[in-house]
Tab-separated table of C-alpha atoms and ligand atoms in Angstrom:
chain	number	residue	atom	x	y	z
A	299	UNK	CA	-4.523	-26.635	7.870
A	300	UNK	CA	-1.979	-26.789	5.052
A	301	UNK	CA	-1.799	-23.516	3.168
A	302	UNK	CA	0.119	-22.527	0.043
A	303	UNK	CA	0.498	-18.837	-0.727
A	304	UNK	CA	1.446	-17.850	-4.274
A	305	UNK	CA	3.229	-14.483	-4.275
A	306	UNK	CA	5.452	-13.520	-1.347
A	307	UNK	CA	5.189	-9.725	-1.471
A	308	UNK	CA	3.590	-7.085	0.736
A	309	UNK	CA	0.405	-9.176	1.040
A	310	UNK	CA	1.710	-12.736	0.684
A	311	UNK	CA	4.545	-12.554	3.198
A	312	UNK	CA	2.679	-10.988	6.163
A	313	UNK	CA	-0.287	-13.289	5.438
A	314	UNK	CA	1.980	-16.341	5.319
A	315	UNK	CA	3.627	-15.377	8.598
A	316	UNK	CA	0.213	-14.633	10.146
A	317	UNK	CA	-1.386	-17.934	9.115
A	318	UNK	CA	1.673	-19.816	10.403
A	319	UNK	CA	1.388	-17.985	13.716
A	320	UNK	CA	-2.227	-19.216	13.914
A	321	UNK	CA	-0.813	-22.772	13.824
A	322	UNK	CA	-1.158	-23.630	10.130
A	323	UNK	CA	1.562	-25.191	7.981
A	324	UNK	CA	2.343	-22.572	5.375
A	325	UNK	CA	4.413	-22.758	2.202
A	326	UNK	CA	5.064	-19.430	0.495
A	327	UNK	CA	5.739	-19.771	-3.223
A	328	UNK	CA	7.319	-17.106	-5.389
A	329	UNK	CA	8.781	-17.155	-8.892
A	330	UNK	CA	11.441	-14.654	-7.799
A	331	UNK	CA	14.510	-16.821	-7.151
A	332	UNK	CA	16.400	-14.118	-5.241
A	333	UNK	CA	13.466	-13.423	-2.941
A	334	UNK	CA	13.051	-17.094	-1.997
A	335	UNK	CA	16.812	-17.466	-1.538
A	336	UNK	CA	16.874	-14.464	0.817
A	337	UNK	CA	13.855	-15.720	2.790
A	338	UNK	CA	15.412	-19.190	3.104
A	339	UNK	CA	18.552	-17.502	4.442
A	340	UNK	CA	16.415	-15.820	7.110
A	341	UNK	CA	16.341	-12.354	5.527
A	342	UNK	CA	12.939	-10.681	5.660
A	343	UNK	CA	12.517	-9.092	2.238
A	344	UNK	CA	10.295	-6.158	3.205
A	345	UNK	CA	9.773	-3.922	6.206
A	346	UNK	CA	6.645	-4.244	8.330
A	347	UNK	CA	6.475	-3.533	12.027
A	348	UNK	CA	6.593	-6.791	14.017
A	349	UNK	CA	7.078	-9.029	10.966
A	350	UNK	CA	10.674	-10.070	11.529
A	351	UNK	CA	10.118	-11.539	14.987
A	352	UNK	CA	7.087	-13.619	13.940
A	353	UNK	CA	8.888	-14.694	10.758
A	354	UNK	CA	11.826	-16.213	12.681
A	355	UNK	CA	9.571	-17.736	15.337
A	356	UNK	CA	7.466	-19.594	12.764
A	357	UNK	CA	10.373	-20.671	10.559
A	358	UNK	CA	12.040	-22.158	13.623
A	359	UNK	CA	8.816	-23.904	14.620
A	360	UNK	CA	8.750	-25.543	11.158
A	361	UNK	CA	5.398	-23.948	10.255
A	362	UNK	CA	6.703	-21.584	7.558
A	363	UNK	CA	8.570	-22.570	4.396
A	364	UNK	CA	9.599	-20.836	1.178
A	365	UNK	CA	10.000	-22.313	-2.272
A	366	UNK	CA	10.141	-21.538	-5.981
A	367	UNK	CA	8.441	-24.829	-6.724
A	368	UNK	CA	4.715	-24.660	-7.400
A	369	UNK	CA	4.474	-28.423	-7.034
A	370	UNK	CA	6.091	-28.464	-3.598
A	371	UNK	CA	3.655	-25.904	-2.224
A	372	UNK	CA	0.422	-26.931	-3.940
A	373	UNK	CA	0.348	-30.726	-3.809
A	374	UNK	CA	-0.445	-31.007	-0.105
A	375	UNK	CA	-2.409	-27.767	0.334
A	376	UNK	CA	-6.011	-27.612	1.579
A	377	UNK	CA	-6.072	-23.920	0.782
A	378	UNK	CA	-4.163	-22.068	-1.947
A	379	UNK	CA	-4.055	-18.287	-1.610
A	380	UNK	CA	-3.216	-16.257	-4.692
A	381	UNK	CA	-1.433	-13.028	-3.698
A	382	UNK	CA	0.396	-12.043	-6.880
A	383	UNK	CA	0.482	-8.498	-8.207
A	384	UNK	CA	-2.260	-6.970	-10.388
A	385	UNK	CA	-0.471	-3.863	-11.694
A	386	UNK	CA	-2.126	-1.375	-14.015
A	387	UNK	CA	-1.894	-2.196	-17.698
A	388	UNK	CA	0.558	0.322	-19.183
A	389	UNK	CA	-1.851	1.432	-21.924
A	390	UNK	CA	-5.444	0.885	-20.771
A	391	UNK	CA	-4.772	1.206	-16.995
A	392	UNK	CA	-7.123	-1.714	-16.325
A	393	UNK	CA	-5.847	-4.337	-13.862
A	394	UNK	CA	-3.323	-6.467	-15.714
A	395	UNK	CA	-4.148	-10.092	-14.908
A	396	UNK	CA	-1.137	-11.763	-16.469
A	397	UNK	CA	0.299	-12.852	-13.094
A	398	UNK	CA	-3.102	-14.144	-11.935
A	399	UNK	CA	-3.623	-16.160	-15.100
A	400	UNK	CA	-0.075	-17.532	-14.938
A	401	UNK	CA	-0.499	-18.550	-11.277
A	402	UNK	CA	-3.858	-20.248	-11.969
A	403	UNK	CA	-2.437	-22.140	-14.937
A	404	UNK	CA	0.744	-23.158	-13.090
A	405	UNK	CA	-1.044	-24.422	-9.967
A	406	UNK	CA	-3.740	-26.451	-11.784
A	407	UNK	CA	-1.661	-29.583	-12.435
A	408	UNK	CA	-0.656	-30.028	-8.796
A	409	UNK	CA	-4.077	-29.909	-7.110
A	410	UNK	CA	-4.518	-33.016	-5.035
A	411	UNK	CA	-7.799	-33.746	-3.226
A	412	UNK	CA	-10.388	-31.063	-2.478
A	413	UNK	CA	-8.698	-27.635	-2.490
A	414	UNK	CA	-10.006	-24.116	-2.016
A	415	UNK	CA	-8.302	-21.494	-4.157
A	416	UNK	CA	-8.715	-18.060	-2.611
A	417	UNK	CA	-7.852	-14.876	-4.467
A	418	UNK	CA	-6.379	-12.277	-2.118
A	419	UNK	CA	-5.015	-10.198	-4.978
A	420	UNK	CA	-7.260	-7.289	-5.909
A	421	UNK	CA	-8.954	-8.473	-9.091
A	422	UNK	CA	-11.696	-7.165	-11.365
A	423	UNK	CA	-15.201	-8.565	-11.128
A	424	UNK	CA	-15.504	-12.006	-12.720
A	425	UNK	CA	-11.817	-12.898	-12.328
A	426	UNK	CA	-12.920	-15.764	-10.062
A	427	UNK	CA	-14.919	-17.162	-12.999
A	428	UNK	CA	-11.866	-16.851	-15.258
A	429	UNK	CA	-9.596	-18.642	-12.746
A	430	UNK	CA	-12.143	-21.434	-12.411
A	431	UNK	CA	-12.332	-21.865	-16.195
A	432	UNK	CA	-8.536	-21.892	-16.581
A	433	UNK	CA	-8.074	-24.561	-13.914
A	434	UNK	CA	-10.911	-26.744	-15.223
A	435	UNK	CA	-9.427	-26.587	-18.712
A	436	UNK	CA	-5.936	-27.532	-17.534
A	437	UNK	CA	-7.016	-30.173	-15.019
A	438	UNK	CA	-10.609	-31.336	-15.671
A	439	UNK	CA	-10.498	-33.868	-12.819
A	440	UNK	CA	-9.464	-31.413	-10.114
A	441	UNK	CA	-11.813	-31.066	-7.116
A	442	UNK	CA	-11.730	-27.391	-6.148
A	443	UNK	CA	-13.615	-24.171	-5.448
A	444	UNK	CA	-12.429	-20.688	-6.296
A	445	UNK	CA	-13.349	-17.980	-3.795
A	446	UNK	CA	-12.614	-14.285	-3.382
A	447	UNK	CA	-10.916	-13.363	-0.092
A	448	UNK	CA	-9.935	-9.714	-0.569
A	449	UNK	CA	-7.133	-8.268	1.502
A	450	UNK	CA	-7.687	-5.015	3.400
A	451	UNK	CA	-4.388	-4.694	5.275
A	452	UNK	CA	-2.781	-1.280	5.526
A	453	UNK	CA	0.900	-1.281	4.644
A	454	UNK	CA	2.844	-0.256	7.721
A	455	UNK	CA	0.284	-2.068	9.903
A	456	UNK	CA	0.149	-5.378	8.004
A	457	UNK	CA	0.890	-7.583	11.020
A	458	UNK	CA	-1.533	-5.728	13.281
A	459	UNK	CA	-4.230	-5.806	10.611
A	460	UNK	CA	-3.759	-9.517	9.986
A	461	UNK	CA	-4.639	-10.291	13.595
A	462	UNK	CA	-7.189	-7.494	14.059
A	463	UNK	CA	-9.007	-6.962	10.769
A	464	UNK	CA	-12.081	-4.692	10.630
A	465	UNK	CA	-13.822	-7.356	8.558
A	466	UNK	CA	-13.297	-10.591	6.697
A	467	UNK	CA	-15.126	-10.656	3.396
A	468	UNK	CA	-15.594	-14.031	1.772
A	469	UNK	CA	-16.967	-14.287	-1.737
A	470	UNK	CA	-17.867	-17.940	-2.065
A	471	UNK	CA	-20.530	-19.706	-4.047
A	472	UNK	CA	-20.004	-23.093	-2.354
A	473	UNK	CA	-20.788	-24.263	1.193
A	474	UNK	CA	-17.695	-26.513	1.332
A	475	UNK	CA	-15.456	-23.524	0.671
A	476	UNK	CA	-17.313	-21.393	3.253
A	477	UNK	CA	-16.844	-24.120	5.869
A	478	UNK	CA	-13.105	-24.277	5.218
A	479	UNK	CA	-12.757	-20.495	5.603
A	480	UNK	CA	-14.804	-20.569	8.837
A	481	UNK	CA	-12.362	-23.187	10.154
A	482	UNK	CA	-9.381	-21.085	9.058
A	483	UNK	CA	-10.642	-18.041	10.945
A	484	UNK	CA	-12.177	-19.904	13.912
A	485	UNK	CA	-10.137	-17.937	16.434
A	486	UNK	CA	-11.495	-14.641	14.969
A	487	UNK	CA	-15.126	-15.508	15.693
A	488	UNK	CA	-16.767	-12.856	17.856
A	489	UNK	CA	-13.768	-10.547	17.389
A	490	UNK	CA	-14.371	-9.285	13.877
A	491	UNK	CA	-17.136	-8.969	11.298
A	492	UNK	CA	-17.578	-11.829	8.843
A	493	UNK	CA	-19.485	-11.230	5.646
A	494	UNK	CA	-20.197	-14.107	3.274
A	495	UNK	CA	-21.298	-12.821	-0.115
A	496	UNK	CA	-21.420	-13.732	-3.809
A	497	UNK	CA	-17.957	-13.989	-5.356
A	498	UNK	CA	-18.612	-11.060	-7.672
A	499	UNK	CA	-19.841	-8.903	-4.773
A	500	UNK	CA	-16.668	-9.656	-2.853
A	501	UNK	CA	-14.495	-8.669	-5.825
A	502	UNK	CA	-16.483	-5.422	-6.092
A	503	UNK	CA	-16.285	-4.659	-2.345
A	504	UNK	CA	-12.487	-4.344	-2.567
A	505	UNK	CA	-12.550	-1.821	-5.425
A	506	UNK	CA	-15.546	0.050	-4.008
A	507	UNK	CA	-13.718	0.442	-0.681
A	508	UNK	CA	-10.397	1.611	-2.110
A	509	UNK	CA	-12.039	4.017	-4.550
A	510	UNK	CA	-14.111	5.487	-1.714
A	511	UNK	CA	-11.042	6.066	0.451
A	512	UNK	CA	-9.228	7.690	-2.480
A	513	UNK	CA	-12.199	10.012	-3.056
A	514	UNK	CA	-12.168	10.908	0.657
A	515	UNK	CA	-8.481	11.864	0.485
A	516	UNK	CA	-9.029	13.919	-2.647
A	517	UNK	CA	-11.999	15.631	-1.005
A	518	UNK	CA	-10.037	16.732	2.051
A	519	UNK	CA	-7.171	17.920	-0.187
A	520	UNK	CA	-9.573	20.114	-2.155
A	521	UNK	CA	-11.051	21.363	1.122
A	522	UNK	CA	-7.495	22.198	2.249
A	523	UNK	CA	-7.051	24.316	-0.892
A	524	UNK	CA	-10.228	26.140	0.042
A	525	UNK	CA	-9.058	26.714	3.640
A	526	UNK	CA	-5.819	28.279	2.392
A	527	UNK	CA	-7.772	30.893	0.438
A	528	UNK	CA	-10.545	31.368	2.981
A	529	UNK	CA	-8.381	31.817	6.074
A	530	UNK	CA	-9.652	28.627	7.714
A	531	UNK	CA	-7.502	25.866	9.231
A	532	UNK	CA	-8.005	22.405	7.661
A	533	UNK	CA	-6.941	20.588	10.831
A	534	UNK	CA	-9.770	22.296	12.732
A	535	UNK	CA	-12.190	21.761	9.845
A	536	UNK	CA	-11.287	18.051	9.554
A	537	UNK	CA	-11.662	17.590	13.305
A	538	UNK	CA	-15.094	19.222	13.233
A	539	UNK	CA	-16.175	17.086	10.288
A	540	UNK	CA	-14.829	13.870	11.789
A	541	UNK	CA	-16.896	14.221	14.947
A	542	UNK	CA	-19.907	13.397	12.797
A	543	UNK	CA	-20.097	9.590	12.949
A	544	UNK	CA	-21.546	9.482	9.421
A	545	UNK	CA	-18.286	11.027	8.166
A	546	UNK	CA	-15.742	9.532	10.579
A	547	UNK	CA	-12.376	10.998	11.520
A	548	UNK	CA	-10.157	8.696	9.432
A	549	UNK	CA	-8.702	9.664	6.056
A	550	UNK	CA	-9.268	13.353	6.666
A	551	UNK	CA	-5.584	14.291	6.736
A	552	UNK	CA	-4.675	16.576	3.858
A	553	UNK	CA	-1.383	15.891	2.126
A	554	UNK	CA	0.461	15.519	-1.144
A	555	UNK	CA	-2.107	13.110	-2.620
A	556	UNK	CA	-2.636	9.402	-2.205
A	557	UNK	CA	-0.128	6.873	-3.520
A	558	UNK	CA	1.109	3.373	-2.925
A	559	UNK	CA	0.583	0.177	-4.807
A	560	UNK	CA	-3.205	0.140	-4.323
A	561	UNK	CA	-5.231	3.372	-4.531
A	562	UNK	CA	-3.759	4.706	-7.805
A	563	UNK	CA	-4.111	1.413	-9.664
A	564	UNK	CA	-7.420	0.422	-8.083
A	565	UNK	CA	-9.125	3.737	-8.884
A	566	UNK	CA	-7.949	3.438	-12.490
A	567	UNK	CA	-9.105	-0.187	-12.668
A	568	UNK	CA	-12.513	0.795	-11.211
A	569	UNK	CA	-12.848	3.574	-13.770
A	570	UNK	CA	-11.988	1.117	-16.545
A	571	UNK	CA	-14.548	-1.417	-15.289
A	572	UNK	CA	-17.201	1.318	-15.100
A	573	UNK	CA	-16.552	2.323	-18.721
A	574	UNK	CA	-16.669	-1.338	-19.792
A	575	UNK	CA	-20.138	-1.487	-18.266
A	576	UNK	CA	-21.228	1.869	-19.728
A	577	UNK	CA	-21.413	3.435	-16.286
A	578	UNK	CA	-20.130	6.958	-15.622
A	579	UNK	CA	-18.201	7.260	-12.369
A	580	UNK	CA	-17.360	10.933	-12.502
A	581	UNK	CA	-16.321	11.150	-8.824
A	582	UNK	CA	-13.627	8.529	-9.341
A	583	UNK	CA	-12.457	10.081	-12.613
A	584	UNK	CA	-12.203	13.528	-10.980
A	585	UNK	CA	-10.268	11.991	-8.083
A	586	UNK	CA	-7.725	10.324	-10.383
A	587	UNK	CA	-7.123	13.561	-12.283
A	588	UNK	CA	-7.066	15.750	-9.166
A	589	UNK	CA	-4.642	13.446	-7.387
A	590	UNK	CA	-2.191	13.586	-10.275
A	591	UNK	CA	-2.319	17.391	-10.321
A	592	UNK	CA	-1.878	17.484	-6.561
A	593	UNK	CA	1.686	16.139	-6.766
A	594	UNK	CA	2.613	18.602	-9.498
A	595	UNK	CA	1.180	21.384	-7.330
A	596	UNK	CA	3.274	20.254	-4.329
A	597	UNK	CA	6.462	20.362	-6.438
A	598	UNK	CA	5.501	23.860	-7.633
A	599	UNK	CA	5.045	24.976	-4.022
A	600	UNK	CA	8.486	23.721	-3.064
A	601	UNK	CA	10.152	25.403	-6.044
A	602	UNK	CA	8.227	28.598	-5.439
A	603	UNK	CA	9.430	28.737	-1.802
A	604	UNK	CA	13.007	29.135	-3.099
A	605	UNK	CA	12.353	31.070	-6.296
A	606	UNK	CA	14.595	33.962	-5.235
A	607	UNK	CA	17.534	31.669	-4.466
A	608	UNK	CA	20.067	30.771	-7.151
A	609	UNK	CA	20.584	26.985	-7.552
A	610	UNK	CA	18.683	26.191	-4.353
A	611	UNK	CA	19.482	23.098	-2.352
A	612	UNK	CA	16.408	21.089	-1.467
A	613	UNK	CA	16.219	18.654	1.433
A	614	UNK	CA	13.554	15.966	1.125
A	615	UNK	CA	12.320	14.049	4.151
A	616	UNK	CA	10.430	10.895	3.289
A	617	UNK	CA	10.348	8.780	0.133
A	618	UNK	CA	7.956	5.934	0.956
A	619	UNK	CA	4.303	6.467	0.100
A	620	UNK	CA	3.461	6.688	3.799
A	621	UNK	CA	5.111	6.144	7.159
A	622	UNK	CA	5.743	2.636	8.490
A	623	UNK	CA	6.676	1.032	5.162
A	624	UNK	CA	9.613	0.871	2.757
A	625	UNK	CA	7.220	0.683	-0.201
A	626	UNK	CA	7.854	3.477	-2.723
A	627	UNK	CA	5.527	2.265	-5.467
A	628	UNK	CA	3.481	5.254	-6.748
A	629	UNK	CA	4.713	7.203	-3.758
A	630	UNK	CA	3.660	10.885	-3.927
A	631	UNK	CA	7.085	11.691	-2.460
A	632	UNK	CA	8.852	9.943	-5.331
A	633	UNK	CA	6.646	11.660	-7.901
A	634	UNK	CA	7.284	15.058	-6.330
A	635	UNK	CA	11.024	14.314	-6.349
A	636	UNK	CA	10.769	13.406	-10.059
A	637	UNK	CA	9.085	16.775	-10.709
A	638	UNK	CA	11.814	18.561	-8.736
A	639	UNK	CA	14.476	16.731	-10.744
A	640	UNK	CA	12.797	17.987	-13.914
A	641	UNK	CA	13.175	21.505	-12.485
A	642	UNK	CA	16.914	20.641	-12.236
A	643	UNK	CA	16.811	20.939	-8.446
A	644	UNK	CA	19.752	19.891	-6.258
A	645	UNK	CA	18.119	17.338	-3.928
A	646	UNK	CA	19.326	15.448	-0.878
A	647	UNK	CA	16.838	12.970	0.550
A	648	UNK	CA	16.435	10.871	3.656
A	649	UNK	CA	13.922	8.183	4.588
A	650	UNK	CA	14.246	6.009	7.715
A	651	UNK	CA	13.288	2.763	5.933
A	652	UNK	CA	12.817	3.336	2.205
A	653	UNK	CA	16.247	4.406	0.930
A	654	UNK	CA	16.993	1.067	-0.726
A	655	UNK	CA	13.614	0.708	-2.427
A	656	UNK	CA	13.788	4.370	-3.530
A	657	UNK	CA	17.262	3.872	-5.029
A	658	UNK	CA	15.944	0.940	-7.069
A	659	UNK	CA	13.265	3.197	-8.568
A	660	UNK	CA	15.043	6.504	-8.978
A	661	UNK	CA	18.757	5.677	-8.849
A	662	UNK	CA	21.407	8.333	-8.329
A	663	UNK	CA	19.529	11.290	-9.762
A	664	UNK	CA	19.487	12.703	-6.243
A	665	UNK	CA	21.769	12.480	-3.227
A	666	UNK	CA	20.919	10.323	-0.234
A	667	UNK	CA	21.782	11.294	3.344
A	668	UNK	CA	22.317	9.127	6.411
A	669	UNK	CA	19.973	11.041	8.673
A	670	UNK	CA	17.242	13.655	8.582
A	671	UNK	CA	19.597	16.357	9.845
A	672	UNK	CA	22.297	15.352	7.325
A	673	UNK	CA	19.795	15.756	4.489
A	674	UNK	CA	18.840	19.213	5.780
A	675	UNK	CA	22.435	20.311	6.224
A	676	UNK	CA	23.108	23.459	4.196
A	677	UNK	CA	19.675	23.241	2.519
A	678	UNK	CA	17.624	26.239	1.419
A	679	UNK	CA	14.297	24.506	1.856
A	680	UNK	CA	13.119	21.389	3.639
A	681	UNK	CA	10.239	19.506	2.009
A	682	UNK	CA	8.492	17.007	4.320
A	683	UNK	CA	6.838	14.425	2.091
A	684	UNK	CA	6.220	11.388	4.346
A	685	UNK	CA	4.996	11.639	7.907
A	686	UNK	CA	7.513	9.465	9.772
A	687	UNK	CA	7.354	10.036	13.576
A	688	UNK	CA	11.037	11.036	13.680
A	689	UNK	CA	10.260	14.006	11.403
A	690	UNK	CA	7.334	15.041	13.607
A	691	UNK	CA	9.589	14.875	16.666
A	692	UNK	CA	12.672	16.514	15.170
A	693	UNK	CA	14.733	18.837	17.330
A	694	UNK	CA	13.868	22.149	15.643
A	695	UNK	CA	16.741	23.956	17.306
A	696	UNK	CA	19.260	21.563	15.751
A	697	UNK	CA	17.443	21.778	12.423
A	698	UNK	CA	17.573	25.569	12.463
A	699	UNK	CA	21.339	25.416	12.997
A	700	UNK	CA	22.117	23.080	10.082
A	701	UNK	CA	19.942	24.650	7.366
A	702	UNK	CA	21.285	27.471	5.231
A	703	UNK	CA	17.921	29.125	4.654
A	704	UNK	CA	15.210	28.353	7.163
A	705	UNK	CA	12.247	27.425	4.978
A	706	UNK	CA	9.984	24.422	5.532
A	707	UNK	CA	7.341	23.246	3.071
A	708	UNK	CA	5.485	20.662	5.105
A	709	UNK	CA	3.279	18.612	2.782
A	710	UNK	CA	2.121	16.438	5.718
A	711	UNK	CA	1.530	19.047	8.435
A	712	UNK	CA	4.012	17.031	10.486
A	713	UNK	CA	5.412	20.051	12.327
A	714	UNK	CA	3.340	22.710	14.084
A	715	UNK	CA	3.590	26.128	12.453
A	716	UNK	CA	3.969	27.892	15.821
A	717	UNK	CA	6.885	25.613	16.800
A	718	UNK	CA	8.642	26.160	13.470
A	719	UNK	CA	8.146	29.935	13.604
A	720	UNK	CA	9.477	29.942	17.148
A	721	UNK	CA	12.830	28.827	15.746
A	722	UNK	CA	12.789	31.396	12.954
A	723	UNK	CA	11.546	29.181	10.133
A	724	UNK	CA	9.347	30.391	7.339
A	725	UNK	CA	6.719	27.641	7.377
A	726	UNK	CA	4.211	26.547	4.769
A	727	UNK	CA	1.832	23.708	5.608
A	728	UNK	CA	-1.250	22.311	3.890
A	729	UNK	CA	-4.626	23.978	4.272
A	730	UNK	CA	-3.493	26.330	7.026
B	205	NAD	P1	4.029	-7.590	-4.634
B	205	NAD	O1	4.427	-7.125	-5.959
B	205	NAD	O2	4.665	-7.056	-3.399
B	205	NAD	O3	4.146	-9.171	-4.567
B	205	NAD	C1	3.696	-10.022	-5.591
B	205	NAD	C2	4.619	-11.229	-5.635
B	205	NAD	O4	4.050	-12.198	-6.522
B	205	NAD	C3	6.005	-10.945	-6.182
B	205	NAD	O5	6.982	-11.368	-5.242
B	205	NAD	C4	6.093	-11.767	-7.479
B	205	NAD	O6	7.387	-12.268	-7.734
B	205	NAD	C5	5.114	-12.877	-7.182
B	205	NAD	N1	4.567	-13.560	-8.364
B	205	NAD	C6	4.028	-13.027	-9.469
B	205	NAD	N2	3.593	-13.987	-10.293
B	205	NAD	C7	3.863	-15.177	-9.696
B	205	NAD	C8	3.644	-16.534	-10.052
B	205	NAD	N3	3.011	-16.880	-11.177
B	205	NAD	N4	4.073	-17.477	-9.196
B	205	NAD	C9	4.685	-17.160	-8.055
B	205	NAD	N5	4.896	-15.892	-7.665
B	205	NAD	C10	4.491	-14.910	-8.470
B	205	NAD	O7	2.431	-7.328	-4.575
B	205	NAD	P2	1.566	-6.980	-3.264
B	205	NAD	O8	1.723	-5.566	-2.863
B	205	NAD	O9	1.776	-8.056	-2.255
B	205	NAD	O10	0.083	-7.106	-3.865
B	205	NAD	C11	-0.438	-8.346	-4.254
B	205	NAD	C12	-1.932	-8.172	-4.520
B	205	NAD	O11	-2.607	-7.795	-3.326
B	205	NAD	C13	-2.258	-7.075	-5.552
B	205	NAD	O12	-3.373	-7.467	-6.297
B	205	NAD	C14	-2.621	-5.901	-4.674
B	205	NAD	O13	-3.509	-5.002	-5.317
B	205	NAD	C15	-3.325	-6.586	-3.518
B	205	NAD	N6	-3.287	-5.835	-2.264
B	205	NAD	C16	-2.146	-5.208	-1.875
B	205	NAD	C17	-2.123	-4.525	-0.664
B	205	NAD	C18	-0.876	-3.813	-0.210
B	205	NAD	O14	-0.981	-3.061	0.755
B	205	NAD	N7	0.264	-4.005	-0.854
B	205	NAD	C19	-3.264	-4.486	0.149
B	205	NAD	C20	-4.399	-5.165	-0.272
B	205	NAD	C21	-4.410	-5.835	-1.476
């Protein structure tokens, strides 16, 4: 199958590589000239485990191409996947559809023969209708169907999730489009769950899922606050809860709040859509507010741990929004660092993969170290903000030797309290 993917970011690039690996001929289109130049020079523009190897393999096999030209990608495609960003509108916080509308308008002229246009971007209910109308207006003769094909990959596991998804949701109102998607995913039959639904249901499933996961994270964070006061241990409580299959063990890790390019914007977009439809979604609204406060509270905890120290030096471990990715968009770590900067703190940070993306967002308002131990060198407090394995497995003896004052505020419960105390650290975790 010939596939064009519009948008070569955290969704578009792993999907393009994945579909090429399945044997399809894929052209990834992006309006970003530098990104396409880098990809054509063989530089993978984002970090995902296992992506680089498959990228080179498929480029060499001639199955994966990159271009800035809409025409080049669209004219021969059987399937066009839209994977452009849907960031929050700066004022209303609804999903801003300007990139979606631009992509739909730009692709319309180049459709050639029957084509399925699948929206992988997370889009509000009825966006499929709007895309269809835009294309029909621009190119009344085009033979096409617009479907919703929401993406559920987890950043950090994008390649794994492409080949082993929990489910494939297809929102299609036409049999021809359903048949093409069945062909696309033929090798997944019997290995994953397929659900064919109305286009509007599919668009809703994506928001309903992300909002639910955000609520779950907020819930366990509030329960962690309770454990701290009540003398309970959240790790034991979460384990006990998770053994109930109705609850499930996933997403019960307390931390500094959810972040990333999806949950914050998708909860806000869901709240906006609810209000548009005169529906009150108080759980989601409480989650959005609570999650914002959570990051402020984490910064307060870090500052309070060094309140008796003059001009304290703060070491920060982790800048990406979670381990396994270099993505710092809406990262709780970055927001906590911003708060610390406002407190005029002297910060040195380290992240194994996200230093470059962090620098683009926050610049030189903090110092960057070359290793975890370098960042901690001479520090009065160590704040662990992203749970990278190398932080979990740090040599505590070495750490205790390089720090000036041995205080750890562990916002991810990455290190065991007993281990830290063994090496003379004062240790503060979450919900313990
Ligand atoms: P991204 O910002 O990483 O990538 C989007 C890309 O689209 C950019 O490279 C941009 O230059 C390009 N683009 C924008 N308009 C274009 C146009 N008209 N023509 C060509 N290229 C264009 O975004 P992302 O993280 O990949 O997310 C894309 C969508 O997928 C969003 O709706 C997001 O909510 C959804 N999603 C993201 C994830 C995730 O983990 N990142 C997971 C599931 C769903």
